[in-house]
GROMACS .gro file of C-alpha atoms in nm:
model
  303
    1MET     CA    1   8.248   9.141   8.276
    2ASN     CA    2   8.385   9.203   8.627
    3LYS     CA    3   8.732   9.046   8.669
    4ASP     CA    4   8.634   8.867   8.993
    5VAL     CA    5   8.330   8.715   8.824
    6TRP     CA    6   8.535   8.603   8.525
    7ASP     CA    7   8.797   8.447   8.755
    8ARG     CA    8   8.523   8.251   8.933
    9ILE     CA    9   8.394   8.122   8.599
   10LYS     CA   10   8.744   8.013   8.496
   11VAL     CA   11   8.798   7.842   8.832
   12LEU     CA   12   8.469   7.656   8.789
   13LEU     CA   13   8.566   7.547   8.436
   14LYS     CA   14   8.905   7.428   8.554
   15SER     CA   15   8.750   7.233   8.840
   16PHE     CA   16   8.559   7.040   8.572
   17GLY     CA   17   8.880   6.981   8.378
   18THR     CA   18   8.765   7.188   8.079
   19GLU     CA   19   8.954   7.513   8.130
   20LYS     CA   20   9.185   7.439   7.835
   21ASN     CA   21   8.922   7.266   7.618
   22SER     CA   22   9.162   6.976   7.584
   23LEU     CA   23   9.046   6.669   7.394
   24ASP     CA   24   9.125   6.450   7.695
   25ALA     CA   25   8.899   6.656   7.922
   26VAL     CA   26   8.614   6.662   7.668
   27TRP     CA   27   8.644   6.289   7.605
   28LYS     CA   28   8.642   6.217   7.979
   29LEU     CA   29   8.322   6.416   8.022
   30LEU     CA   30   8.168   6.246   7.718
   31TYR     CA   31   8.232   5.884   7.814
   32THR     CA   32   8.127   5.951   8.174
   33ALA     CA   33   7.797   6.099   8.048
   34ILE     CA   34   7.743   5.799   7.820
   35GLY     CA   35   7.808   5.570   8.116
   36TYR     CA   36   7.541   5.740   8.329
   37ILE     CA   37   7.288   5.744   8.042
   38SER     CA   38   7.348   5.375   7.972
   39SER     CA   39   7.314   5.286   8.341
   40ILE     CA   40   6.983   5.468   8.376
   41PHE     CA   41   6.839   5.309   8.061
   42ALA     CA   42   6.966   4.963   8.159
   43PHE     CA   43   6.801   4.999   8.501
   44ALA     CA   44   6.472   5.093   8.331
   45VAL     CA   45   6.492   4.784   8.108
   46LEU     CA   46   6.574   4.567   8.410
   47LEU     CA   47   6.264   4.694   8.591
   48LYS     CA   48   6.055   4.596   8.290
   49ASP     CA   49   6.206   4.248   8.260
   50LEU     CA   50   6.197   4.162   8.630
   51ALA     CA   51   5.887   4.341   8.754
   52GLY     CA   52   5.688   4.414   8.441
   53PHE     CA   53   5.720   4.787   8.517
   54ASP     CA   54   5.766   4.949   8.176
   55LYS     CA   55   5.690   5.314   8.256
   56ALA     CA   56   6.056   5.393   8.329
   57GLU     CA   57   6.165   5.259   7.988
   58ILE     CA   58   5.886   5.449   7.812
   59LEU     CA   59   5.988   5.772   7.990
   60CYS     CA   60   6.349   5.722   7.882
   61LYS     CA   61   6.246   5.673   7.519
   62ASN     CA   62   5.994   5.958   7.509
   63TYR     CA   63   6.213   6.203   7.697
   64TRP     CA   64   6.552   6.096   7.567
   65LEU     CA   65   6.674   6.457   7.555
   66GLY     CA   66   6.610   6.492   7.926
   67LEU     CA   67   6.798   6.166   7.982
   68VAL     CA   68   7.095   6.305   7.789
   69LEU     CA   69   7.090   6.624   7.997
   70ILE     CA   70   7.082   6.421   8.318
   71GLY     CA   71   7.383   6.225   8.195
   72ILE     CA   72   7.575   6.543   8.111
   73VAL     CA   73   7.501   6.702   8.449
   74ALA     CA   74   7.597   6.380   8.630
   75SER     CA   75   7.922   6.371   8.430
   76PHE     CA   76   8.014   6.725   8.530
   77ILE     CA   77   7.942   6.648   8.897
   78HIS     CA   78   8.138   6.321   8.879
   79ASN     CA   79   8.446   6.484   8.725
   80HIS     CA   80   8.433   6.797   8.938
   81GLU     CA   81   8.753   6.865   9.134
   82LYS     CA   82   8.687   7.011   9.476
   83ILE     CA   83   8.833   7.359   9.516
   84SER     CA   84   8.829   7.347   9.896
   85CYS     CA   85   8.928   7.102  10.166
   86LYS     CA   86   8.855   7.090  10.538
   87GLY     CA   87   9.006   6.942  10.849
   88THR     CA   88   8.896   6.930  11.213
   89MET     CA   89   9.087   6.883  11.535
   90GLU     CA   90   8.828   6.723  11.760
   91ASP     CA   91   9.018   6.765  12.087
   92ALA     CA   92   9.094   7.133  12.025
   93ASP     CA   93   8.762   7.219  11.860
   94LEU     CA   94   8.949   7.379  11.570
   95GLN     CA   95   8.837   7.375  11.208
   96ILE     CA   96   9.067   7.451  10.917
   97GLU     CA   97   8.958   7.511  10.559
   98VAL     CA   98   9.169   7.583  10.252
   99LYS     CA   99   8.971   7.715   9.959
  100VAL     CA  100   9.015   7.881   9.623
  101SER     CA  101   8.845   8.215   9.669
  102ASP     CA  102   8.892   8.588   9.679
  103LEU     CA  103   8.964   8.671  10.044
  104PHE     CA  104   8.671   8.909  10.082
  105SER     CA  105   8.424   8.663   9.932
  106ILE     CA  106   8.485   8.440  10.234
  107LYS     CA  107   8.235   8.471  10.518
  108ALA     CA  108   8.436   8.535  10.833
  109SER     CA  109   8.446   8.768  11.132
  110SER     CA  110   8.816   8.854  11.108
  111TYR     CA  111   9.062   8.894  10.820
  112VAL     CA  112   9.439   8.929  10.788
  113ILE     CA  113   9.567   9.207  10.562
  114PRO     CA  114   9.940   9.183  10.476
  115THR     CA  115  10.109   9.523  10.470
  116ASN     CA  116  10.450   9.692  10.476
  117THR     CA  117  10.650   9.791  10.782
  118PHE     CA  118  10.565  10.159  10.717
  119PHE     CA  119  10.192  10.076  10.733
  120ARG     CA  120  10.157  10.300  10.429
  121THR     CA  121   9.818  10.308  10.255
  122VAL     CA  122   9.917  10.531   9.959
  123MET     CA  123   9.804  10.384   9.627
  124GLU     CA  124   9.941  10.654   9.395
  125GLY     CA  125  10.213  10.525   9.164
  126ASP     CA  126  10.121  10.168   9.263
  127TYR     CA  127  10.292  10.212   9.602
  128ILE     CA  128  10.010   9.991   9.731
  129SER     CA  129   9.901   9.784   9.434
  130SER     CA  130   9.532   9.749   9.357
  131GLU     CA  131   9.612   9.382   9.286
  132SER     CA  132   9.730   9.324   9.643
  133VAL     CA  133   9.508   9.217   9.935
  134GLN     CA  134   9.561   9.555  10.101
  135GLY     CA  135   9.481   9.741   9.781
  136ALA     CA  136   9.162   9.540   9.730
  137PHE     CA  137   9.060   9.607  10.090
  138GLN     CA  138   9.120   9.982  10.059
  139LEU     CA  139   8.931  10.010   9.730
  140ARG     CA  140   8.641   9.812   9.875
  141TYR     CA  141   8.602   9.997  10.206
  142PHE     CA  142   8.810  10.316  10.216
  143LYS     CA  143   8.837  10.427   9.853
  144ASN     CA  144   8.721  10.780   9.929
  145ASN     CA  145   8.844  10.804  10.287
  146ILE     CA  146   9.198  10.667  10.323
  147GLY     CA  147   9.258  10.919  10.601
  148GLU     CA  148   9.012  10.734  10.824
  149LEU     CA  149   9.199  10.409  10.769
  150ASP     CA  150   9.530  10.577  10.853
  151ASN     CA  151   9.379  10.706  11.177
  152LEU     CA  152   9.246  10.364  11.273
  153ILE     CA  153   9.585  10.203  11.210
  154ALA     CA  154   9.769  10.474  11.404
  155GLU     CA  155   9.524  10.443  11.693
  156SER     CA  156   9.580  10.069  11.719
  157LEU     CA  157   9.959  10.106  11.718
  158MET     CA  158   9.939  10.381  11.978
  159GLN     CA  159   9.715  10.173  12.207
  160GLN     CA  160   9.978   9.900  12.201
  161GLY     CA  161  10.246  10.152  12.292
  162ILE     CA  162  10.442  10.088  11.972
  163GLU     CA  163  10.621  10.401  11.854
  164GLY     CA  164  10.825  10.282  11.558
  165GLU     CA  165  11.151  10.421  11.419
  166ASP     CA  166  11.172  10.750  11.229
  167SER     CA  167  11.207  10.692  10.855
  168SER     CA  168  11.107  10.842  10.521
  169ASP     CA  169  11.009  10.757  10.166
  170ILE     CA  170  10.895  10.944   9.855
  171HIS     CA  171  10.579  11.050  10.037
  172GLY     CA  172  10.765  11.210  10.328
  173GLN     CA  173  10.838  11.133  10.690
  174THR     CA  174  10.698  10.811  10.833
  175LYS     CA  175  10.753  10.548  11.100
  176LYS     CA  176  10.897  10.201  11.045
  177TYR     CA  177  10.777   9.909  11.258
  178PRO     CA  178  10.922   9.559  11.311
  179ILE     CA  179  10.818   9.266  11.093
  180GLY     CA  180  10.514   9.101  11.251
  181THR     CA  181  10.370   9.419  11.399
  182VAL     CA  182   9.990   9.409  11.391
  183ALA     CA  183   9.742   9.696  11.374
  184LYS     CA  184   9.380   9.597  11.437
  185VAL     CA  185   9.112   9.784  11.245
  186ASP     CA  186   8.748   9.731  11.344
  187TYR     CA  187   8.510   9.828  11.066
  188ARG     CA  188   8.144   9.749  10.997
  189GLY     CA  189   8.133   9.474  11.256
  190LYS     CA  190   8.443   9.296  11.121
  191HIS     CA  191   8.801   9.283  11.245
  192TYR     CA  192   9.098   9.338  11.015
  193TYR     CA  193   9.451   9.256  11.129
  194PHE     CA  194   9.704   9.460  10.930
  195LEU     CA  195  10.018   9.246  10.951
  196ALA     CA  196  10.360   9.389  10.862
  197ILE     CA  197  10.518   9.123  10.642
  198ASN     CA  198  10.778   9.308  10.435
  199ASP     CA  199  11.013   9.604  10.432
  200VAL     CA  200  10.990   9.837  10.133
  201ASN     CA  201  11.224  10.094   9.981
  202LYS     CA  202  11.132  10.458   9.940
  203PHE     CA  203  10.927  10.374   9.628
  204GLY     CA  204  10.722  10.106   9.802
  205LYS     CA  205  10.903   9.809   9.643
  206PRO     CA  206  10.981   9.508   9.865
  207GLU     CA  207  11.332   9.465  10.005
  208ASN     CA  208  11.504   9.244  10.263
  209GLN     CA  209  11.291   8.958  10.133
  210ASP     CA  210  11.351   8.651  10.344
  211TYR     CA  211  11.134   8.359  10.450
  212THR     CA  212  11.206   8.440  10.814
  213ASN     CA  213  10.965   8.731  10.760
  214VAL     CA  214  10.684   8.477  10.718
  215ASP     CA  215  10.789   8.286  11.031
  216THR     CA  216  10.815   8.603  11.239
  217ALA     CA  217  10.487   8.743  11.108
  218LEU     CA  218  10.293   8.423  11.181
  219ASN     CA  219  10.435   8.398  11.533
  220ARG     CA  220  10.353   8.757  11.620
  221LEU     CA  221  10.009   8.737  11.457
  222LEU     CA  222   9.909   8.448  11.683
  223GLU     CA  223  10.048   8.630  11.985
  224PHE     CA  224   9.851   8.942  11.895
  225ILE     CA  225   9.521   8.763  11.836
  226ASN     CA  226   9.560   8.570  12.160
  227LYS     CA  227   9.619   8.894  12.352
  228PHE     CA  228   9.414   9.158  12.170
  229GLY     CA  229   9.205   8.979  11.908
  230HIS     CA  230   8.898   8.761  11.884
  231CYS     CA  231   8.853   8.385  11.892
  232ASP     CA  232   8.626   8.360  11.589
  233ASN     CA  233   8.638   8.266  11.221
  234LEU     CA  234   8.961   8.403  11.072
  235ALA     CA  235   9.024   8.433  10.696
  236MET     CA  236   9.385   8.462  10.583
  237PRO     CA  237   9.560   8.504  10.248
  238LEU     CA  238   9.889   8.328  10.182
  239ILE     CA  239  10.120   8.586  10.334
  240GLY     CA  240  10.453   8.643  10.159
  241THR     CA  241  10.343   8.480   9.832
  242GLY     CA  242  10.198   8.784   9.658
  243LYS     CA  243  10.330   9.138   9.636
  244ALA     CA  244  10.573   9.070   9.921
  245ALA     CA  245  10.758   8.861   9.661
  246ILE     CA  246  10.946   8.633   9.901
  247ARG     CA  247  11.114   8.374   9.679
  248GLU     CA  248  11.106   8.083   9.926
  249ALA     CA  249  10.741   8.151  10.011
  250THR     CA  250  10.582   7.897   9.778
  251LEU     CA  251  10.210   7.848   9.819
  252GLU     CA  252  10.240   7.498   9.961
  253ASN     CA  253  10.518   7.599  10.204
  254VAL     CA  254  10.311   7.884  10.343
  255ILE     CA  255   9.992   7.677  10.363
  256GLU     CA  256  10.175   7.408  10.560
  257ASP     CA  257  10.335   7.667  10.788
  258MET     CA  258  10.000   7.834  10.857
  259ILE     CA  259   9.835   7.501  10.935
  260ASP     CA  260  10.125   7.402  11.161
  261ARG     CA  261  10.112   7.725  11.365
  262PHE     CA  262   9.743   7.703  11.445
  263VAL     CA  263   9.738   7.325  11.498
  264ASN     CA  264  10.044   7.331  11.727
  265SER     CA  265   9.938   7.638  11.926
  266HIS     CA  266   9.896   7.574  12.299
  267ASP     CA  267   9.620   7.835  12.307
  268LYS     CA  268   9.295   7.828  12.114
  269ILE     CA  269   9.348   8.123  11.880
  270VAL     CA  270   9.048   8.086  11.646
  271GLN     CA  271   8.737   7.874  11.610
  272LYS     CA  272   8.793   7.829  11.239
  273LEU     CA  273   9.085   7.918  11.014
  274ILE     CA  274   9.002   7.975  10.647
  275ILE     CA  275   9.306   7.995  10.419
  276SER     CA  276   9.238   8.172  10.091
  277ILE     CA  277   9.410   8.068   9.768
  278ARG     CA  278   9.384   8.332   9.497
  279PRO     CA  279   9.188   8.209   9.193
  280LYS     CA  280   9.479   8.319   8.970
  281ASP     CA  281   9.722   8.096   9.161
  282TYR     CA  282   9.485   7.800   9.122
  283LEU     CA  283   9.443   7.869   8.752
  284ASP     CA  284   9.823   7.887   8.711
  285ASP     CA  285   9.863   7.544   8.878
  286LYS     CA  286  10.073   7.684   9.162
  287VAL     CA  287   9.919   7.459   9.424
  288ASP     CA  288   9.817   7.092   9.444
  289LEU     CA  289   9.494   7.082   9.644
  290LYS     CA  290   9.504   6.705   9.679
  291LYS     CA  291   9.847   6.730   9.841
  292VAL     CA  292   9.724   7.012  10.068
  293LYS     CA  293   9.424   6.802  10.171
  294LYS     CA  294   9.644   6.505  10.265
  295TYR     CA  295   9.877   6.726  10.468
  296MET     CA  296   9.593   6.894  10.653
  297GLU     CA  297   9.420   6.568  10.736
  298TYR     CA  298   9.749   6.422  10.862
  299LYS     CA  299   9.821   6.723  11.085
  300CYS     CA  300   9.469   6.728  11.228
  301GLU     CA  301   9.479   6.353  11.295
  302PHE     CA  302   9.835   6.329  11.430
  303LYS     CA  303   9.910   6.659  11.598
   0.00000   0.00000   0.00000
């Protein structure tokens, strides 16, 4: 089974509280189902006693298996934990959504791709990991033509007049750009903002890991979109929390920072911001969605 599909199944199971098959979760589903079944049957009996309408009771008795199934389905829906939350700033016409989803499964017009300050795309030797957002993007769209992606990135940097500093790594001579530099790649009607979030050593491993990288990157991303980008639906991963390996960049810290930047912006940067939480992070209990929902609603209400 495809890993992405399996992750979605596990996320769905966890949202129902059954991902660990714990006795507490099973019991909760069971007594909720019994409650719904009892309520339906009691209502049928009440109709018979008060109005002489006995067809509902007869249906319940004759099709008891269907009644049980209805109770089970109702129980699952009742106990389902939402894996997304939304907020809206009415005065700024800005929508924000935080959801558990693979970034590229989100329907958006623009996407943020965290990258290194070399803007390297090399995947040999796990320089760019296939598990990273950038690696997933490259395998999805440029697996057999990385050279085209390199050209698109270089063209964007050149159009901005950014030259970069001479540097090198195990793959040869390259250019190093400041944290927060953005290269815009337009491909198949979508816009991809490659955002430099971390320095790497000559082997592609992160170094100089500091939370100020996240602050700088977010500031310069908003500046870039406002100047060169598009005011549309923007999907973003939690920058600094994955392969960038910034210790202070906890999921909740970064989510709150991202929400703050877009909510507090004097300019309208996007129509809708969609923040993607990796299914693995949700499954590992690295984020409290209820807490995120409260924070987002507070910020949207009391900017």
